[in-house]
Amino acid sequence: MTDKIAIRLERTGERVATDTAAAIDFIPFHSASRHFFSGKALTVVRAKHAKPGRTTVGVTVKELPPQQVFLTGIH
């Protein structure tokens, strides 16, 4: 396995699952961090209580600057 990714959600979004398709990684899907598999990871985000609004998704990986993306949910 390779480096670990940490994913942070702020505001109206909640994590449904995070995965990397690594068959040997037994970390639960709802975990906020996982090990990369072939350099890839996926997080599924949904709006809390089906309310519209903005969610900040922050990503941290060792030896790289932190990054973030903003999602806007509509109803």
XYZ file of N, CA and C in Angstrom:
225
model
N 0.839 -1.184 0.000
C 0.000 0.000 0.000
C 0.878 1.240 0.000
N 0.287 2.325 -0.395
C 1.030 3.574 -0.489
C 0.572 4.537 0.590
N 0.800 5.804 0.369
C 0.470 6.829 1.358
C -1.010 6.853 1.712
N -1.255 7.462 2.847
C -2.615 7.584 3.357
C -3.195 8.948 2.994
N -4.476 8.965 2.668
C -5.190 10.201 2.374
C -6.184 10.450 3.508
N -6.269 11.687 3.954
C -7.247 12.079 4.974
C -8.234 13.041 4.327
N -9.522 12.769 4.500
C -10.560 13.574 3.870
C -11.440 14.189 4.951
N -11.611 15.499 4.874
C -12.361 16.260 5.883
C -13.553 16.928 5.207
N -14.710 16.847 5.838
C -15.912 17.501 5.322
C -16.353 18.571 6.297
N -16.760 19.714 5.765
C -17.244 20.816 6.597
C -18.558 21.335 6.029
N -19.398 21.816 6.901
C -20.688 22.451 6.591
C -21.783 21.423 6.344
N -22.458 21.489 5.175
C -23.703 20.741 4.994
C -23.545 19.305 4.511
N -22.352 18.876 4.175
C -22.173 17.534 3.633
C -21.800 16.501 4.673
N -22.132 15.238 4.375
C -21.710 14.132 5.224
C -21.166 13.013 4.342
N -20.232 12.271 4.890
C -19.583 11.189 4.162
C -20.498 9.964 4.144
N -20.706 9.411 2.963
C -21.431 8.155 2.829
C -20.421 7.019 2.891
N -19.333 7.160 2.138
C -18.299 6.123 2.105
C -17.027 6.683 1.488
N -15.913 6.063 1.841
C -14.619 6.348 1.230
C -14.000 5.009 0.881
N -13.464 4.885 -0.325
C -12.876 3.612 -0.724
C -11.749 3.844 -1.713
N -10.917 2.820 -1.845
C -9.809 2.865 -2.787
C -9.737 1.607 -3.644
N -10.629 0.665 -3.440
C -10.674 -0.614 -4.151
C -9.503 -1.525 -3.802
N -8.792 -1.226 -2.721
C -7.692 -2.086 -2.281
C -8.281 -3.285 -1.540
N -8.131 -4.467 -2.104
C -8.722 -5.676 -1.526
C -8.130 -6.038 -0.166
N -6.931 -5.556 0.142
C -6.301 -5.904 1.419
C -6.450 -4.816 2.473
N -7.210 -3.766 2.169
C -7.438 -2.674 3.117
C -8.777 -2.905 3.814
N -8.734 -3.203 5.111
C -9.948 -3.531 5.857
C -10.470 -2.365 6.694
N -10.064 -1.153 6.364
C -10.558 0.034 7.065
C -12.031 0.219 6.679
N -12.922 0.515 7.639
C -14.352 0.675 7.328
C -14.610 1.775 6.291
N -15.650 1.590 5.491
C -15.991 2.545 4.436
C -16.284 3.939 4.962
N -16.802 4.075 6.167
C -17.150 5.396 6.708
C -15.948 6.131 7.306
N -14.774 5.540 7.241
C -13.562 6.143 7.789
C -13.183 7.420 7.034
N -12.574 8.356 7.754
C -12.147 9.625 7.145
C -10.783 9.523 6.482
N -10.092 8.393 6.637
C -8.787 8.243 5.989
C -8.622 6.816 5.476
N -7.898 6.690 4.388
C -7.639 5.399 3.746
C -6.254 5.440 3.125
N -5.727 4.273 2.782
C -4.487 4.181 2.014
C -4.851 4.216 0.530
N -4.050 4.958 -0.245
C -4.259 4.975 -1.692
C -4.091 3.577 -2.263
N -4.748 3.313 -3.373
C -4.523 2.098 -4.153
C -4.335 2.553 -5.587
N -3.167 2.309 -6.142
C -2.821 2.782 -7.487
C -2.999 4.289 -7.610
N -2.753 5.013 -6.509
C -2.819 6.467 -6.518
C -4.216 7.051 -6.539
N -5.232 6.230 -6.227
C -6.611 6.708 -6.327
C -7.396 6.463 -5.047
N -8.380 7.331 -4.815
C -9.322 7.187 -3.702
C -10.620 7.875 -4.113
N -11.722 7.441 -3.509
C -13.033 7.986 -3.833
C -13.813 8.214 -2.549
N -14.456 9.363 -2.429
C -15.351 9.643 -1.308
C -16.712 10.029 -1.864
N -17.742 9.410 -1.325
C -19.116 9.731 -1.703
C -19.674 10.650 -0.623
N -20.201 11.810 -1.044
C -20.705 12.834 -0.122
C -22.174 13.087 -0.433
N -22.974 13.285 0.616
C -24.378 13.667 0.421
C -24.723 14.812 1.360
N -25.779 15.517 1.032
C -26.231 16.628 1.874
C -26.878 16.075 3.142
N -26.563 16.675 4.276
C -27.195 16.278 5.534
C -28.671 16.636 5.485
N -29.517 15.705 5.840
C -30.963 15.929 5.928
C -31.541 16.475 4.623
N -30.905 16.162 3.503
C -31.365 16.588 2.167
C -31.550 18.100 2.061
N -30.720 18.855 2.769
C -30.797 20.318 2.721
C -29.769 20.862 1.731
N -30.143 21.868 0.940
C -29.178 22.472 0.026
C -28.138 23.276 0.803
N -27.006 23.490 0.185
C -25.964 24.290 0.815
C -24.597 23.927 0.284
N -23.592 24.551 0.851
C -22.215 24.383 0.391
C -21.456 23.461 1.333
N -20.684 22.547 0.754
C -19.839 21.630 1.511
C -18.394 21.846 1.098
N -17.507 21.897 2.060
C -16.075 21.966 1.791
C -15.494 20.576 1.993
N -14.794 20.076 0.975
C -14.111 18.790 1.067
C -12.617 19.088 1.078
N -11.964 18.795 2.193
C -10.530 19.024 2.320
C -9.778 17.706 2.252
N -8.638 17.710 1.579
C -7.844 16.498 1.397
C -6.413 16.767 1.836
N -5.878 15.847 2.636
C -4.499 15.959 3.102
C -3.761 14.663 2.792
N -2.589 14.809 2.178
C -1.722 13.675 1.866
C -0.314 14.053 2.294
N 0.387 13.117 2.892
C 1.755 13.345 3.356
C 2.622 13.924 2.232
N 3.383 14.941 2.574
C 4.350 15.597 1.690
C 3.729 16.375 0.520
N 2.429 16.631 0.567
C 1.779 17.470 -0.442
C 0.995 18.561 0.271
N 0.829 19.732 -0.353
C 0.039 20.778 0.299
C -1.431 20.352 0.389
N -2.112 20.723 1.469
C -3.535 20.392 1.594
C -4.339 21.042 0.469
N -5.370 20.363 0.036
C -6.229 20.869 -1.034
C -7.677 20.837 -0.572
N -8.502 21.651 -1.200
C -9.929 21.605 -0.901
C -10.744 21.935 -2.139
N -11.962 21.429 -2.148
C -12.909 21.685 -3.223
C -14.244 22.021 -2.565
N -15.031 22.833 -3.236
C -16.321 23.264 -2.696
C -17.439 22.677 -3.546
N -18.402 22.062 -2.894
C -19.560 21.481 -3.567
C -20.806 22.240 -3.136
N -21.694 22.503 -4.066
C -22.946 23.172 -3.735
C -24.096 22.222 -4.019
N -24.831 21.882 -2.965
C -25.980 20.996 -3.104
C -27.239 21.795 -3.382
N -28.102 21.250 -4.227
C -29.379 21.895 -4.526
C -30.496 20.919 -4.200
N -31.669 21.439 -4.038
C -32.808 20.572 -3.715
C -33.900 20.767 -4.726
